[in-house]
C-alpha atoms as an extended CHARMM CRD file, in Angstrom:
* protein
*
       166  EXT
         1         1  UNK       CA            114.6640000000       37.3880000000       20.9000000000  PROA      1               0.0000000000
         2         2  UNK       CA            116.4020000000       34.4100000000       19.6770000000  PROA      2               0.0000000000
         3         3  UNK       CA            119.5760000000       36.5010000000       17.9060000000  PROA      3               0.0000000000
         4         4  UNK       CA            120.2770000000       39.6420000000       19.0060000000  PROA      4               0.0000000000
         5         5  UNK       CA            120.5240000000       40.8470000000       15.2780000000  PROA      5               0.0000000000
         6         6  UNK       CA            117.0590000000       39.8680000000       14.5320000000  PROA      6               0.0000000000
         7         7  UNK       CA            114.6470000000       42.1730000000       15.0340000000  PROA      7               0.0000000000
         8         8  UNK       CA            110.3850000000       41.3400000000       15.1040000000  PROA      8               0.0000000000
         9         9  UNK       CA            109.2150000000       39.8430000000       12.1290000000  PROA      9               0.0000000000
        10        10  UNK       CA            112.5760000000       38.0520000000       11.5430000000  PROA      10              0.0000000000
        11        11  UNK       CA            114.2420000000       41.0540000000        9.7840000000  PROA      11              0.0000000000
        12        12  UNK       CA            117.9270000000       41.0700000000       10.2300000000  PROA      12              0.0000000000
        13        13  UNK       CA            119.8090000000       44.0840000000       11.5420000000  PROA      13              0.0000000000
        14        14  UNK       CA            122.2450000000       43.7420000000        9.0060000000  PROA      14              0.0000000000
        15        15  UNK       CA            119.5700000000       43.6340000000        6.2720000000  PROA      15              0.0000000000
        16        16  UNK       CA            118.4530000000       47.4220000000        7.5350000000  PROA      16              0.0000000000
        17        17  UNK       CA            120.8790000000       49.0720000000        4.9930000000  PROA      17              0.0000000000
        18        18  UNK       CA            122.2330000000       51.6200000000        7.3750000000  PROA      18              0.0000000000
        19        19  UNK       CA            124.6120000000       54.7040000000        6.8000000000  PROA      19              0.0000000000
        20        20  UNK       CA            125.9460000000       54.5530000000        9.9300000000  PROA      20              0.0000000000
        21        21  UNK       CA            126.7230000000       51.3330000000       12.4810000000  PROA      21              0.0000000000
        22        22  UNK       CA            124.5840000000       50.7790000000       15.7060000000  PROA      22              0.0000000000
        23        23  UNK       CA            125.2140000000       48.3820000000       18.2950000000  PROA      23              0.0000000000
        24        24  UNK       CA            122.4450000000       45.8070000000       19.0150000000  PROA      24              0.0000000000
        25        25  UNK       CA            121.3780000000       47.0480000000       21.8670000000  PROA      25              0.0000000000
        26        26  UNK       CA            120.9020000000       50.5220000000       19.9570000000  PROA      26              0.0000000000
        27        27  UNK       CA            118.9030000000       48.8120000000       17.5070000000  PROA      27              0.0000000000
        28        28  UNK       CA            116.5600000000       47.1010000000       19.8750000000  PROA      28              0.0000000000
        29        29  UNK       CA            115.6290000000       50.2840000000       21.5430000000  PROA      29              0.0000000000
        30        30  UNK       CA            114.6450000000       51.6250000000       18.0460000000  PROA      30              0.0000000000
        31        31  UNK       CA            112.6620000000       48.6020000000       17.5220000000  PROA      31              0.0000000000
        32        32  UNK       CA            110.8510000000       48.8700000000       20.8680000000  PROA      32              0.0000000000
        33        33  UNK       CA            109.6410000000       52.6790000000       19.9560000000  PROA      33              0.0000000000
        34        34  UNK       CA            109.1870000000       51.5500000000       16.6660000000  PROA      34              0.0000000000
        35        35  UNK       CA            106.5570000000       48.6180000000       17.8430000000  PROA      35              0.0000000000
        36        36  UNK       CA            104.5500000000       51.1060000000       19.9120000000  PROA      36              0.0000000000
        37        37  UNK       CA            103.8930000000       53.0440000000       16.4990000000  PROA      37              0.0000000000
        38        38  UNK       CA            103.2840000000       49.2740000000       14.6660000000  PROA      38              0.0000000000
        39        39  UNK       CA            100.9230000000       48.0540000000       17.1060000000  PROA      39              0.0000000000
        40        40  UNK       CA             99.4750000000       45.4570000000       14.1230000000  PROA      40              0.0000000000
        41        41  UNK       CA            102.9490000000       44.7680000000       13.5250000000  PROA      41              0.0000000000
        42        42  UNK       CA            102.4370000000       45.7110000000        9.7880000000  PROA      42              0.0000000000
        43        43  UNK       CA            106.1380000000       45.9490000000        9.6420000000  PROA      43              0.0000000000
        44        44  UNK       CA            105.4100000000       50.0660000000        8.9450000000  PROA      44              0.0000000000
        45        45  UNK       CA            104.2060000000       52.9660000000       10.2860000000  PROA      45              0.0000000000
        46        46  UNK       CA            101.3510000000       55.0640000000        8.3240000000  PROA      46              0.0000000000
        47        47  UNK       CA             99.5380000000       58.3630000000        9.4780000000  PROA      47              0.0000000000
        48        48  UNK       CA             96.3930000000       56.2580000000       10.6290000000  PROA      48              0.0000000000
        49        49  UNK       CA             99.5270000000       54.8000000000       13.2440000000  PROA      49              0.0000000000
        50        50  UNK       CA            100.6730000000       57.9110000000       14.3890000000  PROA      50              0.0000000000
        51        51  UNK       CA             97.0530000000       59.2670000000       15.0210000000  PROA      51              0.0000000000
        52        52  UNK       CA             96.4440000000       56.3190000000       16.9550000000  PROA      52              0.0000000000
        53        53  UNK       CA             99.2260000000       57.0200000000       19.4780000000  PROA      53              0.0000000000
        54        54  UNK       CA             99.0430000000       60.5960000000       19.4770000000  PROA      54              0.0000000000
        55        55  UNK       CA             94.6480000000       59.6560000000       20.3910000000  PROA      55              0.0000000000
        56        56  UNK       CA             95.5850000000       57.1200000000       23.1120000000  PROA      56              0.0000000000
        57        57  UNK       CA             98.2450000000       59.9080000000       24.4660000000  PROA      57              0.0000000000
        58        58  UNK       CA             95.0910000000       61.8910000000       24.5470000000  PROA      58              0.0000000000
        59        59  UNK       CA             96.9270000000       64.2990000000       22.2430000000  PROA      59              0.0000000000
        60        60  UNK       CA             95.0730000000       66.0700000000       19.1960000000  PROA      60              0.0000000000
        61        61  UNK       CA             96.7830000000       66.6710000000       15.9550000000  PROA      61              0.0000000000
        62        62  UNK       CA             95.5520000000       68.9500000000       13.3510000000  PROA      62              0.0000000000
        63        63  UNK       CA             94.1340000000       67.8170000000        9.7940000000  PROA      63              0.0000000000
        64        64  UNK       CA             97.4750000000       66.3620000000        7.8370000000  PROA      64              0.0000000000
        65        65  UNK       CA             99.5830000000       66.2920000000       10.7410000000  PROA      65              0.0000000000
        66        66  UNK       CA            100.5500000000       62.4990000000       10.5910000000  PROA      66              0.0000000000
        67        67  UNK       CA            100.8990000000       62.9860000000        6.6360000000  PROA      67              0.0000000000
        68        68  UNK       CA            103.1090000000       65.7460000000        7.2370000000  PROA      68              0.0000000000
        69        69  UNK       CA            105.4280000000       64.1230000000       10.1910000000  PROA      69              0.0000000000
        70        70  UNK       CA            105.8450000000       60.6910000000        7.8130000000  PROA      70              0.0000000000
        71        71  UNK       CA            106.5090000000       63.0750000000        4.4510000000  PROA      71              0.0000000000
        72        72  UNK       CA            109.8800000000       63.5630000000        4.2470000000  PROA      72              0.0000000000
        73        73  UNK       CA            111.0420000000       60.2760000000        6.4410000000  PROA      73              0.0000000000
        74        74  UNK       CA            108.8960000000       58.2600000000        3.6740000000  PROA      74              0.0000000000
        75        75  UNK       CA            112.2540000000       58.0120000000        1.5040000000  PROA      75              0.0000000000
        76        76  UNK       CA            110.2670000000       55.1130000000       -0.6910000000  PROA      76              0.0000000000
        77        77  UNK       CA            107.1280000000       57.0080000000       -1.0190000000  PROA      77              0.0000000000
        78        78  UNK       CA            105.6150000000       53.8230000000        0.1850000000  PROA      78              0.0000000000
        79        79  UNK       CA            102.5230000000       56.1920000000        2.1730000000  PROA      79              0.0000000000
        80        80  UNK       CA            104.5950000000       54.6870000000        5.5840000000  PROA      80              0.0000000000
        81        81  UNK       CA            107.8720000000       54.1240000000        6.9980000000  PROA      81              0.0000000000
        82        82  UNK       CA            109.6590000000       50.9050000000        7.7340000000  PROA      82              0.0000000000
        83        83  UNK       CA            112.0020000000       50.3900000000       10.4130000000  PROA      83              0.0000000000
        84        84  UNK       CA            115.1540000000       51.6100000000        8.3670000000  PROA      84              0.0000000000
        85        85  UNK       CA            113.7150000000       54.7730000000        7.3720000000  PROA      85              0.0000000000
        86        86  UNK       CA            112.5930000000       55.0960000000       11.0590000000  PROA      86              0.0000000000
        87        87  UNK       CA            116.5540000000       54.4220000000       11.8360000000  PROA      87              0.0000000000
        88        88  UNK       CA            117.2560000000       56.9050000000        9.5070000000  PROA      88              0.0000000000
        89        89  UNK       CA            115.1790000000       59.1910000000       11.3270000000  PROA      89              0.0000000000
        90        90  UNK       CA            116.2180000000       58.8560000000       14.8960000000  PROA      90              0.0000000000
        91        91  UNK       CA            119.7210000000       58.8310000000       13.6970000000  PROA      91              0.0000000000
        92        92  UNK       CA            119.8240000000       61.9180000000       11.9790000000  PROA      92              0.0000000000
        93        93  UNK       CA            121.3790000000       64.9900000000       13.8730000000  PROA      93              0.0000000000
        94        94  UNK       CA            119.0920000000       68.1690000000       14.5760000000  PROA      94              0.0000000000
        95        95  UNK       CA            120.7220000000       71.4100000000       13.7570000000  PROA      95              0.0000000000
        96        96  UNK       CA            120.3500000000       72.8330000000       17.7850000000  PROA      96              0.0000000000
        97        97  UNK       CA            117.5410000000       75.9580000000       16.1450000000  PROA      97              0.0000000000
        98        98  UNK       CA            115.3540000000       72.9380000000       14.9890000000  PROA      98              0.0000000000
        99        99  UNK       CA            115.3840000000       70.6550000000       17.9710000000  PROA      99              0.0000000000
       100       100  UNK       CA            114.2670000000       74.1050000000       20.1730000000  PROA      100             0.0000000000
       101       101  UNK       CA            111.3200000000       74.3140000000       17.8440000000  PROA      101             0.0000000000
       102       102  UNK       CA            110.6600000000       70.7830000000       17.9440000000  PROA      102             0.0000000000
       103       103  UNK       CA            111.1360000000       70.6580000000       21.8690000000  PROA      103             0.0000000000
       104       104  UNK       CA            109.0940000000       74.2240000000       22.1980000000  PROA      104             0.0000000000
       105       105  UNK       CA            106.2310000000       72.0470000000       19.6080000000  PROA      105             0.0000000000
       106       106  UNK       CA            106.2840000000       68.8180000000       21.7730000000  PROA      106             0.0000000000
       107       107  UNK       CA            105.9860000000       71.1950000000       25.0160000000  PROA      107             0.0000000000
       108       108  UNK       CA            102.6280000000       72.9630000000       23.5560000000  PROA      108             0.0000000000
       109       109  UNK       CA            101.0800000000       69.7760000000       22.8400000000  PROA      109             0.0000000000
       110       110  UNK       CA            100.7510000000       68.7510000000       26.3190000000  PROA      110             0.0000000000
       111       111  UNK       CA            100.1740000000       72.5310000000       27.7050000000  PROA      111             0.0000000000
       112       112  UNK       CA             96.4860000000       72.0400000000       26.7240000000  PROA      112             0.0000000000
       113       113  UNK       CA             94.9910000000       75.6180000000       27.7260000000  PROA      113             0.0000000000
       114       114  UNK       CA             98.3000000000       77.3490000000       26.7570000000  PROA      114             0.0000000000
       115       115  UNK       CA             99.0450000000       78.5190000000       29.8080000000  PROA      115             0.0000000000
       116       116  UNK       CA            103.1200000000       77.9020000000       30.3420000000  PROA      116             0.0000000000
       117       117  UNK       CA            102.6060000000       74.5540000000       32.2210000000  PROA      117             0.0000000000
       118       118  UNK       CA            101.9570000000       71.0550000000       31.9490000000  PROA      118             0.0000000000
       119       119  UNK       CA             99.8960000000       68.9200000000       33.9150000000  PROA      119             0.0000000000
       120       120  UNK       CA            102.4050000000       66.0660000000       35.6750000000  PROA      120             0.0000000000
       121       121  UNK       CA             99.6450000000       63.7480000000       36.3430000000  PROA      121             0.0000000000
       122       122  UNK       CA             98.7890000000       63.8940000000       32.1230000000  PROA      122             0.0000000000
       123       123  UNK       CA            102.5340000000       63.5610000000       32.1730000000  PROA      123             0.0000000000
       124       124  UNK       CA            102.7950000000       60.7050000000       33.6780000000  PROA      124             0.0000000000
       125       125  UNK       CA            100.0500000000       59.0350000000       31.8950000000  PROA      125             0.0000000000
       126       126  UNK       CA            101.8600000000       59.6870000000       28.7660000000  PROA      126             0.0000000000
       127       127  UNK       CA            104.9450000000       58.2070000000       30.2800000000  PROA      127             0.0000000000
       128       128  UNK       CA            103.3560000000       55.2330000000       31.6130000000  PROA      128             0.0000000000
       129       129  UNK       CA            101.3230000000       54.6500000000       27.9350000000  PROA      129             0.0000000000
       130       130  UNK       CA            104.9130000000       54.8270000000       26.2110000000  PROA      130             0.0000000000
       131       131  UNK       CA            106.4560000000       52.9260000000       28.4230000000  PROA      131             0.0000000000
       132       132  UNK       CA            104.2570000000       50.1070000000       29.1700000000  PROA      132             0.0000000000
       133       133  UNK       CA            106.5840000000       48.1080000000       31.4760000000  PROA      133             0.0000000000
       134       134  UNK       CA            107.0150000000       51.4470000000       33.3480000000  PROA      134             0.0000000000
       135       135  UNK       CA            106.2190000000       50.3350000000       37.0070000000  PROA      135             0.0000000000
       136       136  UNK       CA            104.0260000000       52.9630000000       39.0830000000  PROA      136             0.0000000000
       137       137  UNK       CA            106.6230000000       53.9140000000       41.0910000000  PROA      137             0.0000000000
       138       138  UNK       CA            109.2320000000       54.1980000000       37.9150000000  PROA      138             0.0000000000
       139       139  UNK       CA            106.5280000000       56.6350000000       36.7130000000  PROA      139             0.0000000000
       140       140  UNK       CA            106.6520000000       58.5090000000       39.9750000000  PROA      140             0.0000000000
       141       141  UNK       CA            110.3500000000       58.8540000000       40.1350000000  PROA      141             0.0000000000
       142       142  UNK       CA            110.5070000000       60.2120000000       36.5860000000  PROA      142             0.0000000000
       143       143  UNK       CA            107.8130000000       62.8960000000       37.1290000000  PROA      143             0.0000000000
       144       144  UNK       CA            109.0780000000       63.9780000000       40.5290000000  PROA      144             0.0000000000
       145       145  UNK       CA            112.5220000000       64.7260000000       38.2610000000  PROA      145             0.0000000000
       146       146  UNK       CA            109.9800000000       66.7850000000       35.5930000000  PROA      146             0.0000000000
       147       147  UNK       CA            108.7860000000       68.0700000000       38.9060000000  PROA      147             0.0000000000
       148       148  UNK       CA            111.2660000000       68.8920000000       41.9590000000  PROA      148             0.0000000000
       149       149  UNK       CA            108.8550000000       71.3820000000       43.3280000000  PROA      149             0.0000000000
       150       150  UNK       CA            106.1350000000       69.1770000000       43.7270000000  PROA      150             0.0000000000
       151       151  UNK       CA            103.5730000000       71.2610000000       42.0130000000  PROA      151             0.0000000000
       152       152  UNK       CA            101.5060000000       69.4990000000       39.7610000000  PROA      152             0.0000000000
       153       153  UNK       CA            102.5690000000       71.6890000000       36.9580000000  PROA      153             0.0000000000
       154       154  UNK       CA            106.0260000000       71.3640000000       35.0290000000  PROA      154             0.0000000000
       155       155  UNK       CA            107.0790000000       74.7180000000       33.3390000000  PROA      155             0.0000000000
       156       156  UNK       CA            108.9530000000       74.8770000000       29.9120000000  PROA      156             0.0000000000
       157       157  UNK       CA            112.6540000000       74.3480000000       31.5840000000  PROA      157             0.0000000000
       158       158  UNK       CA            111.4430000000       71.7710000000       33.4720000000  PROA      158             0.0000000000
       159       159  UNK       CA            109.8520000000       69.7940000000       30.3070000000  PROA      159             0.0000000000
       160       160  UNK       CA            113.5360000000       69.9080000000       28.9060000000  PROA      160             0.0000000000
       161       161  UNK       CA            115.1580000000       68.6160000000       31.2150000000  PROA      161             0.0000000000
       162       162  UNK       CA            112.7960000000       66.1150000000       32.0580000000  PROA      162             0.0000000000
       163       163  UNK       CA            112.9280000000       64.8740000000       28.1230000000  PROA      163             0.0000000000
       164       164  UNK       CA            116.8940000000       65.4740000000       27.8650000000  PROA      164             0.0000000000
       165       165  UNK       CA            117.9980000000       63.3670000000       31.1060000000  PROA      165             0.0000000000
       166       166  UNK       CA            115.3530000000       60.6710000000       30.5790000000  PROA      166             0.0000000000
């Protein structure tokens, strides 16, 4: 990037409209998760977006479930979110009762038969699709950490800790 306060698209991160200040660096990062979502670089992010990455994750979301995730972050009723309202999103705090639903949620959508464990090879796909500069041995390192009993499977405790030290 040319300036480090001008994000894709040649929005400014002082023309975000924030609450709260971020450093560059924080910003970027946003903007990186934020592109996976914008993969047409639309400059937004609608349901059809989110179904896309939750179908190349190889993850299946219910009738509405995009809808429902954008609904609330959609301050401008706009039918997506932009990259402030996606700031305002990952910068909000979670009461600790909602992030243990929303980590217990995130965990049953990659335990597939619902039987207490996850896959770590469908793990590290995930990873790998997220992360798309993730090197095969990055990958490796990060799911022997989800799994330091060498496995195959990564339990509920596990899961956390992989997402909270990542």
């Amino acid at each position: 990037m040319s300036n480090e306060n001008e994000l894709s698209g040649g929005t400014r991160a002082q023309n975000l409209s924030l609450p709260i200040e971020l450093s560059a660096e924080k910003i970027q990062d946003f903007q990186a998760a934020f592109s996976i979502m914008d993969a047409q670089s639309k400059g937004f992010v609608a349901a059809d977006d989110i179904n896309q990455v939750a179908q190349a994750a190889d993850m299946t979301l219910v009738e509405n479930e995009a809808q429902l995730l954008l609904g609330s972050a959609d301050e401008d009723h706009s039918g997506g979110i932009d990259m402030r309202e996606f700031i305002s999103i990952m910068t909000t705090p979670i009461n600790q009762q909602d992030l243990e639903e929303e980590l217990r949620a995130t965990f049953r959508v990659f335990d597939k038969d619902g039987n207490g464990t996850i896959n770590a090879n469908e793990l590290k796909r995930f990873v790998r699709l997220y992360d798309t500069e993730l090197t095969e041995d990055e990958a490796d390192d990060m799911i022997s950490q989800a799994d330091p009993n060498k496995t195959g499977s990564i339990n509920y405790d596990d899961f956390i800790q992989f997402l909270l030290h990542t």
